[in-house]
Amino acid sequence: MLYHPRASKRATVILTLILVIALFAGCGGGGQSSPSTPAPSSTTAAQGSSSQPQQTPAEEVGPVNKTGYPIMNEDHTFKITHSIATTDKTGSWQDKEFIHNLTRDTGLKLELTGIPEQSYNEQVGIIIASNNLPDVFIGEPPNFSQFITSFYEVTDEAIAEYVPTLAQFYGQNADYRTMSVFPDGKMYGLPYTQMDGIIASKCLSINQTWLDKVGAQLPNTPDELFDVLMKFKTEDPNGNGQNDEIPYSFYKDQNRDDKLFGMLLSGFGLVNDDDANYRFLMVENGKVRFYPSDPRYLEFLQYVNKLHVNGLLDPSGFTQEEVDMIAKGSSNLVGVFPNYSYDDITVGEYADDFTHLLPLQDKDGNRRYMQSKIPGNLTPNRFVITLKCQYPEAMLRMYEYANQSFENRILGTWGPEGTAWAKLADGSLEKLANPLPDGYTSYAEIRHSFSLGVKGFTIWMPEDNQQFAVTTDREKKLLARQEPFVPYIMNEYIPKGQNDPADSQEINILLTEIKSYMDNFMAEAVLKGIDQAKWDAHVQSCERLNVDTYVELQQKYYDLVAK
Amino acid sequence: MTQTRSHIRDNTGDRIFSAVTTTITVLALIMALYPLYFIVIASFSSPEAISMGKVILLPSGFNTAAYRFVLTEPKIWNGYKNTILYTFVGTVFGTMVTLMAAYSLSRKDFAGRKVINMLLIFTMFFSGGLIPTYIVVSNLRLTNTPFVLMILGSVSVYNMIIARTFFQNSLPDELLDAAQIDGCGNARFFFAIVLPLSKAIIAVIALYYAVAHWNSYFNAMIYVSDQRLYPLQLILREILVLGQSLTNITDPSEVEALVERQKVAQIIKYVVIIISSLPVICVYPFLQKYFVQGVMIGSVKG
């Protein structure tokens, strides 16, 4: 009756991996021994990519109309498997106005199977493994690159013909198209985007009120930061007479070093790529570098250890969750914390006390900031059509329907007017986030109860987002902290994109070991200190973990995508 | 200790020995009980106090917000209802099927029972695995129905062997002979004579199935996508296991929703442990006597 959530999570991950391996073992064996019984998906794959026979009948009076509605001339039901946001209080897409309008206008018959997002990867993994495919997945299947042979190839011609809105979007931003292209030069999915223009979503936030109280300026270098934190600790800036201040708070996160000390790296000439696929990497002069074995990283570790020895770090940082940090932040106990969104989420009513801290200067006076690689959010393989689908053009046209007009886009991703948004007198739009209606605990709940939200297949463009008026203080503050970071953003970084399936699999295997080693190593170096002997041992361990191969593979990818 | 006291006076060595063992036993008891006690006091404390380590012996920041949240959350009640239904039907069905199979296999005059036994035992070591099972379930059109959660796993070979051994050892062949002379058929013998004589084993098998059904969440996660069919354990998993998405969430309102859910999870973590294990804890003491007895009977010459 008592199960450990993390253990079960880990168990499911392991199970999924075993499944995938088992699947491959099965396919390989079958293919070699008896050519008559390979996995059905691979035979259809050959047909699909060689001639695309489905497109020919459309030229006569085929089942799919190229323009106009209804899309289909014959009675056909499309099976769609999609993910449902946890914040969706209705738990289904069935009653969404957008889906209602879509089926009414396009005449498409849809059989929607919604899978809650927490079970999505497990269920879809099994659906694919048992070859029980629907027509479309809305939500990238896990390990997508391993299964692309089961999916319909989206050609540029098909996009131009059936999805002109996407063609135009890609025309304006060639980079966004590149993100969908696999190393074989083909695309297998259509994107979901929410372009909100935010490139500096993360920063270290520092308590300006405390700074004023201890008579200090915003620190620029690691040493200045040390002095400030020291004052926070000793001079009782929250004025309650107790020595309970936590100068630097943080929390554990298995995939984001920046939630610990990653944002301090700038003070040592390093920068951390925050992308889970490119962990521990930075690009310097065209070379991908594994920074944890760089001598500058030793200096960094010694610095963080110095913070720890002087009691400037949150003592429970390595074990606590974000909510634990929030509990401290909203009791006015925190001086500096890694911030990923609005200040008030972490520090509540003390949000006005906080300001952003620019990346620290290194010895040469340079600051480095790893910006969001896209100004907003772009999921390249959100809408993927399987080879089971008899009429992929109809599904492309459905995608186009969702994006062809601003009305459809806003209905699809934010909901009908009056639920998650309303029109202001000047014609701009306002998010109805404040106050929240009864029964809702967050804005995301309203949004997802009335629209497909971040699980849908909308291309929410930069110009769409500009229609939203910025009304709340928290949003204004977030937008105001974009400009100051722009001078320090990195020109060299590993772009997002699709890697070779074999390479990405190898990277995953290598990274799993590197990650668990690095977690321990960093915590130990910070808590127990590090000297030259330990550092040499660490460099050797990195070699044993095949860091070189990891870097080589990532370099290969970088060279391919960055050109 | 009273049981071991005799008229012979303990010498010093004995007294030291019993003092040491008593201390160790008490310490072990505390170690086993404290986590349970902690969950109870934590469920009445504020999350802030828990995360700041103030909850040690008594609740700190006493409040019942967590209970109020859990008791007013319709999803949890629906999950409770589903779990009770699945557990009840699944246990009745599973126990029935298992006992009937076990009884047939315990009869020496059943042709081919060795072969069937071997086949059944074979599945204990080599099972088809998840994907073939999924394909079968899906071809039977049982996915996304409540039936899959009641039927799947109805025959546990382990349970069946325990029951079979019980029948073999506790029902003499002469009983069957006598019944047959009186004109009793196999079905009637099973229902009218075997079952009433096997209450202990029925209780054990039923408890095994009931606990397994009560705790099961994996099948629901794989075979069911309609949230209205979710059992309690899966609802709790949804609340507690937060989507640790690997992609960067950039929309601040999504970050906020995640934090909001973390807060809820933090608050109700301990309460859901209590409410989900309470029924089993309540039932267990009443079944315990059968439990020990039944397993022992079945285990001999297993």
mmCIF file with all atom_site columns, C-alpha atoms in Angstrom, chain A residues 139-202:
data_model
loop_
_atom_site.group_PDB
_atom_site.id
_atom_site.type_symbol
_atom_site.label_atom_id
_atom_site.label_alt_id
_atom_site.label_comp_id
_atom_site.label_asym_id
_atom_site.label_entity_id
_atom_site.label_seq_id
_atom_site.pdbx_PDB_ins_code
_atom_site.Cartn_x
_atom_site.Cartn_y
_atom_site.Cartn_z
_atom_site.occupancy
_atom_site.B_iso_or_equiv
_atom_site.pdbx_formal_charge
_atom_site.auth_seq_id
_atom_site.auth_comp_id
_atom_site.auth_asym_id
_atom_site.auth_atom_id
_atom_site.pdbx_PDB_model_num
ATOM 1  C CA . GLY A 1 139 ? 2.511  14.317 -28.184 1.00 0.00 ? 139 GLY A CA 1
ATOM 2  C CA . GLU A 1 140 ? 5.942  13.072 -29.188 1.00 0.00 ? 140 GLU A CA 1
ATOM 3  C CA . PRO A 1 141 ? 6.261  9.336  -28.486 1.00 0.00 ? 141 PRO A CA 1
ATOM 4  C CA . PRO A 1 142 ? 9.152  8.421  -26.165 1.00 0.00 ? 142 PRO A CA 1
ATOM 5  C CA . ASN A 1 143 ? 12.417 7.624  -27.964 1.00 0.00 ? 143 ASN A CA 1
ATOM 6  C CA . PHE A 1 144 ? 10.830 8.973  -31.120 1.00 0.00 ? 144 PHE A CA 1
ATOM 7  C CA . SER A 1 145 ? 14.024 8.896  -33.156 1.00 0.00 ? 145 SER A CA 1
ATOM 8  C CA . GLN A 1 146 ? 14.226 5.110  -32.713 1.00 0.00 ? 146 GLN A CA 1
ATOM 9  C CA . PHE A 1 147 ? 10.818 4.602  -34.284 1.00 0.00 ? 147 PHE A CA 1
ATOM 10 C CA . ILE A 1 148 ? 10.767 7.038  -37.164 1.00 0.00 ? 148 ILE A CA 1
ATOM 11 C CA . THR A 1 149 ? 10.359 4.192  -39.640 1.00 0.00 ? 149 THR A CA 1
ATOM 12 C CA . SER A 1 150 ? 6.818  3.738  -38.302 1.00 0.00 ? 150 SER A CA 1
ATOM 13 C CA . PHE A 1 151 ? 5.923  7.324  -39.068 1.00 0.00 ? 151 PHE A CA 1
ATOM 14 C CA . TYR A 1 152 ? 4.826  9.297  -42.082 1.00 0.00 ? 152 TYR A CA 1
ATOM 15 C CA . GLU A 1 153 ? 7.501  11.474 -43.592 1.00 0.00 ? 153 GLU A CA 1
ATOM 16 C CA . VAL A 1 154 ? 6.392  15.068 -43.787 1.00 0.00 ? 154 VAL A CA 1
ATOM 17 C CA . THR A 1 155 ? 7.907  16.511 -46.947 1.00 0.00 ? 155 THR A CA 1
ATOM 18 C CA . ASP A 1 156 ? 8.335  20.194 -47.694 1.00 0.00 ? 156 ASP A CA 1
ATOM 19 C CA . GLU A 1 157 ? 6.022  19.725 -50.672 1.00 0.00 ? 157 GLU A CA 1
ATOM 20 C CA . ALA A 1 158 ? 3.303  18.278 -48.455 1.00 0.00 ? 158 ALA A CA 1
ATOM 21 C CA . ILE A 1 159 ? 3.719  21.181 -46.026 1.00 0.00 ? 159 ILE A CA 1
ATOM 22 C CA . ALA A 1 160 ? 3.540  23.708 -48.854 1.00 0.00 ? 160 ALA A CA 1
ATOM 23 C CA . GLU A 1 161 ? 0.454  22.074 -50.274 1.00 0.00 ? 161 GLU A CA 1
ATOM 24 C CA . TYR A 1 162 ? -1.557 21.175 -47.183 1.00 0.00 ? 162 TYR A CA 1
ATOM 25 C CA . VAL A 1 163 ? -0.139 23.251 -44.341 1.00 0.00 ? 163 VAL A CA 1
ATOM 26 C CA . PRO A 1 164 ? 0.611  26.696 -45.827 1.00 0.00 ? 164 PRO A CA 1
ATOM 27 C CA . THR A 1 165 ? 0.576  28.335 -42.385 1.00 0.00 ? 165 THR A CA 1
ATOM 28 C CA . LEU A 1 166 ? 3.461  26.157 -41.251 1.00 0.00 ? 166 LEU A CA 1
ATOM 29 C CA . ALA A 1 167 ? 5.248  26.694 -44.563 1.00 0.00 ? 167 ALA A CA 1
ATOM 30 C CA . GLN A 1 168 ? 5.050  30.412 -43.926 1.00 0.00 ? 168 GLN A CA 1
ATOM 31 C CA . PHE A 1 169 ? 6.199  30.029 -40.317 1.00 0.00 ? 169 PHE A CA 1
ATOM 32 C CA . TYR A 1 170 ? 9.175  27.944 -41.394 1.00 0.00 ? 170 TYR A CA 1
ATOM 33 C CA . GLY A 1 171 ? 9.826  30.404 -44.211 1.00 0.00 ? 171 GLY A CA 1
ATOM 34 C CA . GLN A 1 172 ? 10.248 33.193 -41.701 1.00 0.00 ? 172 GLN A CA 1
ATOM 35 C CA . ASN A 1 173 ? 12.381 31.160 -39.290 1.00 0.00 ? 173 ASN A CA 1
ATOM 36 C CA . ALA A 1 174 ? 14.492 28.564 -41.073 1.00 0.00 ? 174 ALA A CA 1
ATOM 37 C CA . ASP A 1 175 ? 15.999 27.597 -37.694 1.00 0.00 ? 175 ASP A CA 1
ATOM 38 C CA . TYR A 1 176 ? 12.666 26.320 -36.490 1.00 0.00 ? 176 TYR A CA 1
ATOM 39 C CA . ARG A 1 177 ? 12.385 24.012 -39.478 1.00 0.00 ? 177 ARG A CA 1
ATOM 40 C CA . THR A 1 178 ? 15.937 22.753 -38.858 1.00 0.00 ? 178 THR A CA 1
ATOM 41 C CA . MET A 1 179 ? 14.866 21.622 -35.392 1.00 0.00 ? 179 MET A CA 1
ATOM 42 C CA . SER A 1 180 ? 12.505 19.074 -36.967 1.00 0.00 ? 180 SER A CA 1
ATOM 43 C CA . VAL A 1 181 ? 14.955 17.681 -39.506 1.00 0.00 ? 181 VAL A CA 1
ATOM 44 C CA . PHE A 1 182 ? 16.582 14.343 -38.748 1.00 0.00 ? 182 PHE A CA 1
ATOM 45 C CA . PRO A 1 183 ? 20.142 13.658 -39.891 1.00 0.00 ? 183 PRO A CA 1
ATOM 46 C CA . ASP A 1 184 ? 18.735 11.769 -42.878 1.00 0.00 ? 184 ASP A CA 1
ATOM 47 C CA . GLY A 1 185 ? 17.352 15.107 -44.020 1.00 0.00 ? 185 GLY A CA 1
ATOM 48 C CA . LYS A 1 186 ? 13.730 14.129 -43.432 1.00 0.00 ? 186 LYS A CA 1
ATOM 49 C CA . MET A 1 187 ? 10.991 15.422 -41.146 1.00 0.00 ? 187 MET A CA 1
ATOM 50 C CA . TYR A 1 188 ? 8.521  13.186 -39.354 1.00 0.00 ? 188 TYR A CA 1
ATOM 51 C CA . GLY A 1 189 ? 6.570  15.590 -37.200 1.00 0.00 ? 189 GLY A CA 1
ATOM 52 C CA . LEU A 1 190 ? 4.770  18.902 -37.064 1.00 0.00 ? 190 LEU A CA 1
ATOM 53 C CA . PRO A 1 191 ? 5.502  21.302 -34.217 1.00 0.00 ? 191 PRO A CA 1
ATOM 54 C CA . TYR A 1 192 ? 3.699  22.903 -31.339 1.00 0.00 ? 192 TYR A CA 1
ATOM 55 C CA . THR A 1 193 ? 4.964  26.365 -30.478 1.00 0.00 ? 193 THR A CA 1
ATOM 56 C CA . GLN A 1 194 ? 4.345  29.056 -27.951 1.00 0.00 ? 194 GLN A CA 1
ATOM 57 C CA . MET A 1 195 ? 6.531  31.984 -28.879 1.00 0.00 ? 195 MET A CA 1
ATOM 58 C CA . ASP A 1 196 ? 6.437  34.333 -25.941 1.00 0.00 ? 196 ASP A CA 1
ATOM 59 C CA . GLY A 1 197 ? 9.689  36.125 -26.711 1.00 0.00 ? 197 GLY A CA 1
ATOM 60 C CA . ILE A 1 198 ? 11.293 35.235 -23.396 1.00 0.00 ? 198 ILE A CA 1
ATOM 61 C CA . ILE A 1 199 ? 14.966 34.396 -23.745 1.00 0.00 ? 199 ILE A CA 1
ATOM 62 C CA . ALA A 1 200 ? 16.101 35.117 -20.192 1.00 0.00 ? 200 ALA A CA 1
ATOM 63 C CA . SER A 1 201 ? 13.705 33.102 -18.114 1.00 0.00 ? 201 SER A CA 1
ATOM 64 C CA . LYS A 1 202 ? 16.239 32.086 -15.480 1.00 0.00 ? 202 LYS A CA 1
#
